[in-house]
CSV table of C-alpha atoms in Angstrom, one decimal:
chain,number,residue,atom,x,y,z
I,1,MET,CA,-6.6,-12.2,18.9
I,2,THR,CA,-9.1,-9.4,19.1
I,3,ASP,CA,-9.1,-7.1,22.2
I,4,ILE,CA,-11.4,-4.4,23.4
I,5,LEU,CA,-9.5,-1.1,23.3
I,6,SER,CA,-9.4,1.1,26.4
I,7,SER,CA,-7.2,3.8,27.7
I,8,GLU,CA,-5.1,1.2,29.5
I,9,THR,CA,-4.6,-1.2,26.6
I,10,GLY,CA,-1.1,-2.8,26.8
I,11,ASN,CA,1.2,-4.5,24.2
I,12,GLU,CA,1.0,-1.4,22.0
I,13,ILE,CA,2.0,-1.1,18.3
I,14,PHE,CA,4.2,1.8,17.5
I,15,ARG,CA,5.7,1.1,14.0
I,16,ASP,CA,6.1,-1.5,11.2
I,17,GLN,CA,3.0,-3.4,12.2
I,18,PRO,CA,-0.6,-2.5,11.1
I,19,LEU,CA,-3.4,-2.3,13.6
I,20,ARG,CA,-6.8,-3.6,12.6
I,21,PHE,CA,-9.8,-2.1,14.4
I,22,PHE,CA,-13.5,-2.2,14.3
I,23,LEU,CA,-16.3,0.0,15.6
I,24,PRO,CA,-19.2,-2.5,15.8
I,25,GLN,CA,-21.9,0.1,16.6
I,26,ARG,CA,-21.0,2.1,13.5
I,27,ALA,CA,-20.3,-0.9,11.2
I,28,VAL,CA,-16.9,0.7,10.5
I,29,ARG,CA,-13.6,-1.1,10.1
I,30,GLY,CA,-10.2,0.5,10.1
I,31,ARG,CA,-6.5,0.0,9.7
I,32,ALA,CA,-3.7,2.2,11.1
I,33,VAL,CA,0.0,1.8,10.4
I,34,ARG,CA,3.3,3.7,10.8
I,35,LEU,CA,6.3,2.6,8.6
I,36,ASP,CA,9.8,3.2,9.9
I,37,ALA,CA,12.7,0.7,9.5
I,38,VAL,CA,11.0,-1.3,6.8
I,39,LEU,CA,10.4,1.9,4.7
I,40,ASP,CA,14.1,2.8,5.0
I,41,GLU,CA,15.2,-0.6,3.9
I,42,ILE,CA,12.9,-0.6,0.8
I,43,LEU,CA,13.9,2.9,-0.3
I,44,ALA,CA,17.6,2.3,0.2
I,45,ALA,CA,17.6,-0.2,-2.7
I,46,HIS,CA,17.8,2.8,-5.1
I,47,ASP,CA,19.1,6.4,-5.0
I,48,TYR,CA,15.7,8.1,-5.2
I,49,PRO,CA,15.4,11.9,-5.3
I,50,VAL,CA,13.2,13.3,-2.5
I,51,ALA,CA,10.1,13.8,-4.7
I,52,ILE,CA,10.2,10.2,-5.9
I,53,LYS,CA,10.9,9.0,-2.4
I,54,LEU,CA,7.8,10.8,-1.1
I,55,VAL,CA,5.4,9.3,-3.6
I,56,LEU,CA,6.9,5.8,-3.3
I,57,ALA,CA,6.6,6.0,0.5
I,58,GLU,CA,3.0,7.0,0.2
I,59,ALA,CA,2.3,4.1,-2.1
I,60,LEU,CA,4.0,1.7,0.4
I,61,VAL,CA,1.8,3.0,3.2
I,62,LEU,CA,-1.3,2.6,1.0
I,63,ALA,CA,-0.2,-1.0,0.1
I,64,THR,CA,0.0,-1.9,3.8
I,65,LEU,CA,-3.4,-0.4,4.6
I,66,LEU,CA,-5.1,-2.1,1.7
I,67,GLY,CA,-3.2,-5.3,1.9
I,68,SER,CA,-4.0,-5.8,5.5
I,69,LEU,CA,-7.7,-5.9,4.5
I,70,LEU,CA,-7.0,-9.3,2.9
I,71,LYS,CA,-8.2,-12.2,5.1
I,72,SER,CA,-6.0,-15.1,3.9
I,73,ALA,CA,-2.2,-15.3,4.4
I,74,GLY,CA,-1.7,-16.2,0.8
I,75,GLY,CA,-3.5,-13.2,-0.6
I,76,GLN,CA,-1.6,-10.4,-2.3
I,77,LEU,CA,-2.4,-6.7,-2.9
I,78,THR,CA,-0.6,-5.0,-5.9
I,79,MET,CA,-0.7,-1.3,-6.8
I,80,GLN,CA,0.7,-0.1,-10.1
I,81,ALA,CA,0.8,3.6,-11.0
I,82,GLN,CA,1.7,4.2,-14.6
I,83,SER,CA,2.4,7.4,-16.6
I,84,GLY,CA,0.4,8.3,-19.7
I,85,GLN,CA,1.9,6.9,-23.0
I,86,ALA,CA,1.6,9.8,-25.4
I,87,GLN,CA,4.5,12.2,-25.3
I,88,SER,CA,2.2,15.0,-24.1
I,89,GLU,CA,0.9,12.8,-21.3
I,90,THR,CA,4.1,11.4,-19.8
I,91,GLY,CA,5.2,12.2,-16.3
I,92,VAL,CA,8.6,11.9,-14.6
I,93,ILE,CA,7.7,8.5,-13.3
I,94,SER,CA,7.0,5.9,-16.0
I,95,LEU,CA,6.1,3.1,-13.6
I,96,LEU,CA,5.6,2.6,-9.8
I,97,VAL,CA,4.8,-0.8,-8.4
I,98,VAL,CA,4.2,-1.9,-4.8
I,99,ASP,CA,2.8,-5.0,-3.3
I,100,TYR,CA,1.9,-6.6,0.1
I,101,ARG,CA,1.6,-10.2,1.0
I,102,ALA,CA,1.3,-11.6,4.6
I,103,GLY,CA,3.4,-8.7,6.0
I,104,GLN,CA,6.0,-8.7,3.2
I,105,LEU,CA,6.2,-5.3,1.6
I,106,ARG,CA,8.1,-4.3,-1.5
I,107,GLY,CA,8.1,-1.6,-4.2
I,108,TYR,CA,10.1,0.4,-6.7
I,109,ALA,CA,9.8,3.3,-9.2
I,110,GLN,CA,11.1,3.8,-12.7
I,111,PHE,CA,11.7,7.5,-13.5
I,112,ASP,CA,13.5,9.9,-15.7
I,113,ALA,CA,16.5,10.9,-13.7
I,114,ASP,CA,17.2,14.1,-15.6
I,115,ARG,CA,13.7,15.4,-15.1
I,116,ALA,CA,13.5,14.2,-11.5
I,117,ALA,CA,16.7,16.1,-10.6
I,118,GLU,CA,14.8,19.3,-11.5
I,119,LEU,CA,11.9,18.6,-9.2
I,120,GLY,CA,11.2,20.2,-5.9
I,121,ALA,CA,10.2,18.0,-3.0
I,122,ASN,CA,6.5,18.7,-3.4
I,123,ALA,CA,5.9,17.8,-7.0
I,124,SER,CA,2.3,17.4,-8.1
I,125,LEU,CA,0.9,14.1,-9.2
I,126,GLU,CA,0.4,15.5,-12.7
I,127,THR,CA,4.1,16.3,-12.9
I,128,LEU,CA,5.0,12.9,-11.6
I,129,PHE,CA,2.6,10.7,-13.7
I,130,GLY,CA,1.2,13.0,-16.4
I,131,THR,CA,-2.3,11.7,-17.3
I,132,GLY,CA,-1.6,8.3,-15.8
I,133,TYR,CA,-3.7,5.6,-14.1
I,134,LEU,CA,-3.7,3.6,-10.9
I,135,ALA,CA,-4.4,-0.2,-11.0
I,136,ILE,CA,-5.2,-1.9,-7.7
I,137,THR,CA,-5.4,-5.7,-7.7
I,138,PHE,CA,-6.5,-8.0,-4.9
I,139,ASP,CA,-5.3,-11.6,-5.5
I,140,ARG,CA,-7.2,-13.7,-3.0
I,141,ASP,CA,-6.0,-17.1,-1.8
I,142,GLU,CA,-7.9,-20.5,-1.7
I,143,GLY,CA,-9.3,-20.4,-5.2
I,144,GLU,CA,-11.2,-17.1,-4.7
I,145,GLY,CA,-9.6,-15.5,-7.7
I,146,ARG,CA,-8.6,-11.9,-8.2
I,147,TYR,CA,-10.4,-8.6,-8.8
I,148,GLN,CA,-8.9,-5.4,-10.1
I,149,GLY,CA,-9.9,-1.8,-10.5
I,150,ILE,CA,-8.3,0.9,-12.6
I,151,VAL,CA,-8.8,4.6,-11.9
I,152,PRO,CA,-7.1,7.8,-13.3
I,153,ILE,CA,-4.4,9.4,-11.1
I,154,GLU,CA,-6.2,12.6,-10.2
I,155,GLY,CA,-6.3,14.9,-7.2
I,156,ASP,CA,-3.5,15.8,-4.9
I,157,SER,CA,-2.4,12.4,-3.7
I,158,LEU,CA,-2.4,8.6,-4.4
I,159,ALA,CA,-4.5,8.3,-1.3
I,160,ALA,CA,-7.3,10.3,-3.1
I,161,ALA,CA,-7.0,8.0,-6.1
I,162,CYS,CA,-7.4,5.0,-3.8
I,163,GLN,CA,-10.5,6.5,-2.3
I,164,HIS,CA,-11.9,6.9,-5.8
I,165,TYR,CA,-11.1,3.3,-6.5
I,166,PHE,CA,-13.2,2.1,-3.6
I,167,PHE,CA,-16.0,4.4,-4.5
I,168,GLN,CA,-16.0,3.3,-8.2
I,169,SER,CA,-15.0,-0.4,-8.1
I,170,GLU,CA,-16.0,-1.6,-4.6
I,171,GLN,CA,-18.8,0.8,-3.8
I,172,ILE,CA,-17.5,1.1,-0.2
I,173,PRO,CA,-17.5,4.4,1.5
I,174,THR,CA,-13.8,4.9,2.4
I,175,LEU,CA,-11.6,7.5,4.0
I,176,ILE,CA,-7.8,7.3,3.8
I,177,LYS,CA,-5.3,9.7,5.4
I,178,VAL,CA,-1.6,9.4,4.8
I,179,ALA,CA,1.3,11.5,6.1
I,180,ILE,CA,4.9,11.3,4.8
I,181,SER,CA,8.0,13.0,5.9
I,182,ALA,CA,11.2,12.7,3.9
I,183,ASP,CA,14.5,14.4,3.2
I,184,GLU,CA,17.8,13.2,1.8
I,185,ASP,CA,18.6,11.0,4.8
I,186,ASP,CA,15.3,9.9,6.4
I,187,CYS,CA,11.8,8.9,5.5
I,188,ARG,CA,8.8,8.1,7.6
I,189,GLY,CA,5.2,7.3,6.6
I,190,ALA,CA,1.9,6.6,8.4
I,191,GLY,CA,-1.7,6.1,7.4
I,192,LEU,CA,-5.2,5.5,8.5
I,193,LEU,CA,-8.0,3.8,6.6
I,194,LEU,CA,-11.7,3.7,7.5
I,195,GLN,CA,-14.5,1.8,5.7
I,196,HIS,CA,-18.3,1.6,6.2
I,197,LEU,CA,-19.6,-2.0,5.8
I,198,PRO,CA,-23.3,-1.8,6.6
I,199,ASP,CA,-24.1,-4.8,4.5
I,200,GLY,CA,-21.5,-7.2,5.8
I,201,GLU,CA,-18.5,-8.6,4.0
I,202,ILE,CA,-16.8,-7.6,0.7
I,203,GLY,CA,-18.6,-9.1,-2.3
I,204,ARG,CA,-22.1,-8.1,-1.5
I,205,GLU,CA,-23.9,-5.2,-3.1
I,206,ARG,CA,-23.0,-1.9,-1.4
I,207,LEU,CA,-25.0,1.1,-0.4
I,208,HIS,CA,-22.5,3.2,-2.5
I,209,VAL,CA,-24.9,6.2,-2.6
I,210,ARG,CA,-25.1,6.3,1.2
I,211,HIS,CA,-22.0,8.3,1.9
I,212,ASP,CA,-24.3,10.5,4.1
I,213,HIS,CA,-25.2,7.5,6.3
I,214,PRO,CA,-25.2,9.0,9.8
I,215,GLU,CA,-23.0,6.2,11.3
I,216,TRP,CA,-20.4,6.6,8.6
I,217,GLU,CA,-20.6,10.4,8.7
I,218,HIS,CA,-19.9,10.4,12.4
I,219,ALA,CA,-16.8,8.2,12.1
I,220,ALA,CA,-15.5,10.0,9.1
I,221,ILE,CA,-15.8,13.4,10.7
I,222,LEU,CA,-13.8,12.2,13.7
I,223,ALA,CA,-11.1,10.7,11.5
I,224,GLU,CA,-10.8,13.9,9.5
I,225,THR,CA,-9.6,15.7,12.7
I,226,LEU,CA,-6.4,13.5,12.6
I,227,GLY,CA,-3.4,15.7,11.9
I,228,HIS,CA,-0.3,15.0,9.9
I,229,ASP,CA,2.0,15.3,13.0
I,230,GLU,CA,-0.2,13.0,15.0
I,231,LEU,CA,0.1,10.3,12.4
I,232,LEU,CA,3.9,10.5,12.3
I,233,ASP,CA,4.3,10.9,16.1
I,234,ASN,CA,6.5,8.0,17.1
I,235,SER,CA,5.7,8.5,20.8
I,236,LEU,CA,2.0,7.8,20.1
I,237,SER,CA,1.1,4.1,19.6
I,238,MET,CA,-1.4,3.0,17.0
I,239,GLU,CA,-3.8,2.1,19.8
I,240,GLN,CA,-3.4,5.5,21.4
I,241,LEU,CA,-4.1,7.1,18.1
I,242,VAL,CA,-7.3,5.2,17.5
I,243,TRP,CA,-8.4,5.8,21.1
I,244,ARG,CA,-7.9,9.6,20.7
I,245,LEU,CA,-10.3,9.5,17.7
I,246,PHE,CA,-13.0,7.1,18.9
I,247,HIS,CA,-12.8,6.9,22.7
I,248,GLU,CA,-16.4,7.9,23.0
I,249,GLU,CA,-17.6,4.8,21.1
I,250,HIS,CA,-19.4,2.1,23.1
I,251,GLU,CA,-16.8,-0.4,21.9
I,252,ILE,CA,-13.5,-0.5,19.9
I,253,ARG,CA,-12.2,-3.9,18.9
I,254,VAL,CA,-8.5,-4.1,17.9
I,255,GLU,CA,-6.3,-6.8,16.5
I,256,PRO,CA,-2.6,-6.6,15.6
I,257,GLY,CA,-1.7,-7.4,12.0
I,258,SER,CA,1.5,-9.1,10.7
I,259,MET,CA,4.9,-7.6,11.4
I,260,LEU,CA,6.2,-5.9,8.3
I,261,SER,CA,9.4,-6.8,6.5
I,262,ARG,CA,10.9,-6.0,3.1
I,263,GLY,CA,9.6,-8.9,1.1
I,264,CYS,CA,11.4,-9.2,-2.2
I,265,ARG,CA,10.8,-12.8,-3.3
I,266,CYS,CA,13.7,-13.0,-5.9
I,267,THR,CA,15.8,-16.2,-5.8
I,268,LEU,CA,18.1,-17.9,-8.2
I,269,GLU,CA,15.8,-20.9,-8.2
I,270,ARG,CA,12.8,-18.8,-9.1
I,271,TYR,CA,14.5,-17.0,-12.0
I,272,ARG,CA,15.9,-20.3,-13.3
I,273,GLU,CA,12.4,-21.8,-13.3
I,274,ILE,CA,11.1,-18.8,-15.2
I,275,LEU,CA,13.9,-18.8,-17.8
I,276,GLU,CA,13.5,-22.6,-18.4
I,277,ARG,CA,10.1,-21.7,-19.9
I,278,PHE,CA,11.8,-19.7,-22.7
I,279,SER,CA,13.0,-21.4,-25.9
I,280,GLU,CA,16.7,-22.1,-26.4
I,281,ALA,CA,16.8,-19.4,-29.1
I,282,ASP,CA,15.5,-16.8,-26.6
I,283,ARG,CA,17.9,-17.9,-23.9
I,284,SER,CA,20.8,-17.7,-26.4
I,285,GLU,CA,20.0,-14.0,-27.0
I,286,MET,CA,20.0,-13.4,-23.2
I,287,ARG,CA,23.4,-14.9,-22.5
I,288,ASP,CA,26.5,-12.7,-22.3
I,289,GLU,CA,29.9,-13.5,-23.8
I,290,ASN,CA,30.5,-15.9,-20.9
I,291,GLY,CA,27.3,-17.8,-21.3
I,292,VAL,CA,25.7,-16.3,-18.2
I,293,ILE,CA,22.2,-14.8,-18.1
I,294,LYS,CA,22.0,-11.9,-15.8
I,295,VAL,CA,18.7,-10.9,-14.2
I,296,ASP,CA,18.3,-7.5,-12.6
I,297,CYS,CA,15.7,-7.4,-9.8
I,298,ALA,CA,14.3,-3.9,-9.7
I,299,PHE,CA,12.8,-4.4,-6.2
I,300,CYS,CA,16.0,-5.1,-4.3
I,301,SER,CA,18.6,-3.8,-6.9
I,302,ARG,CA,20.4,-7.1,-7.1
I,303,ILE,CA,21.8,-8.9,-10.1
I,304,PHE,CA,21.4,-12.6,-10.3
I,305,GLU,CA,23.7,-14.6,-12.5
I,306,ILE,CA,22.2,-17.8,-14.0
I,307,HIS,CA,24.8,-20.3,-15.1
I,308,GLY,CA,24.4,-23.4,-17.2
I,309,LEU,CA,21.0,-22.6,-18.8
């Protein structure tokens, strides 16, 4: 249900639930989210060094912001960041994957533990991924198919790479701000996304050269004033945060998104179904000395034992 935001709006969202908002006079839509318990639960599946934890947390915030743009409950957003393949191009992280579907969020990172142990907390993207790339895939429900864009991992953050994706692949003026705070024991993340949609819905030709459109410029300048501490301030609700930025607008429409949860979709039944597609010769090579096939789920760090197959 869409509400008109005011300084007295109730039922406020503080964490683990995205807020959708729209500035109709500017043709600007937005998303805001703060991750807390769900982020801790996902990161706890592996013993990540702080540098890896920071970039994975950023990717999970981005997946929530982008995934909440999907209209259908069955749609899925997947982000995959991969290191360069040549020896001179490799980073500490070989693969980072996150996805979002109907409020279910998951992610993990594969990394060189020895190299990661030598990193400080604020490792550069080049150190983490080398000359890698970021692939963003929207799988839409109801037979609408999928679309994907691939961009190099450049700049000082994954958020910058995502902005470049929208400029290059979607031709939508986009601003993304992400704030992450992490140490050995705690991690918090928050983000804000703004987009200018002067031509209506996604799929139509965009005015991608109109980043200087006055309506978009006005909204983007206001959003740029948002500070790192404000994004992470747990005493400030998402509605209050949006109101601080855009309270002078004629109208701000807001709508709560789905509550977030760790959404690993691994089950014995699912893995059994997948393994049944392999030949008997292939399954024979997978079995251990007791005839059991063990499947290790990287997302939740669980091992599933498949018997009798």
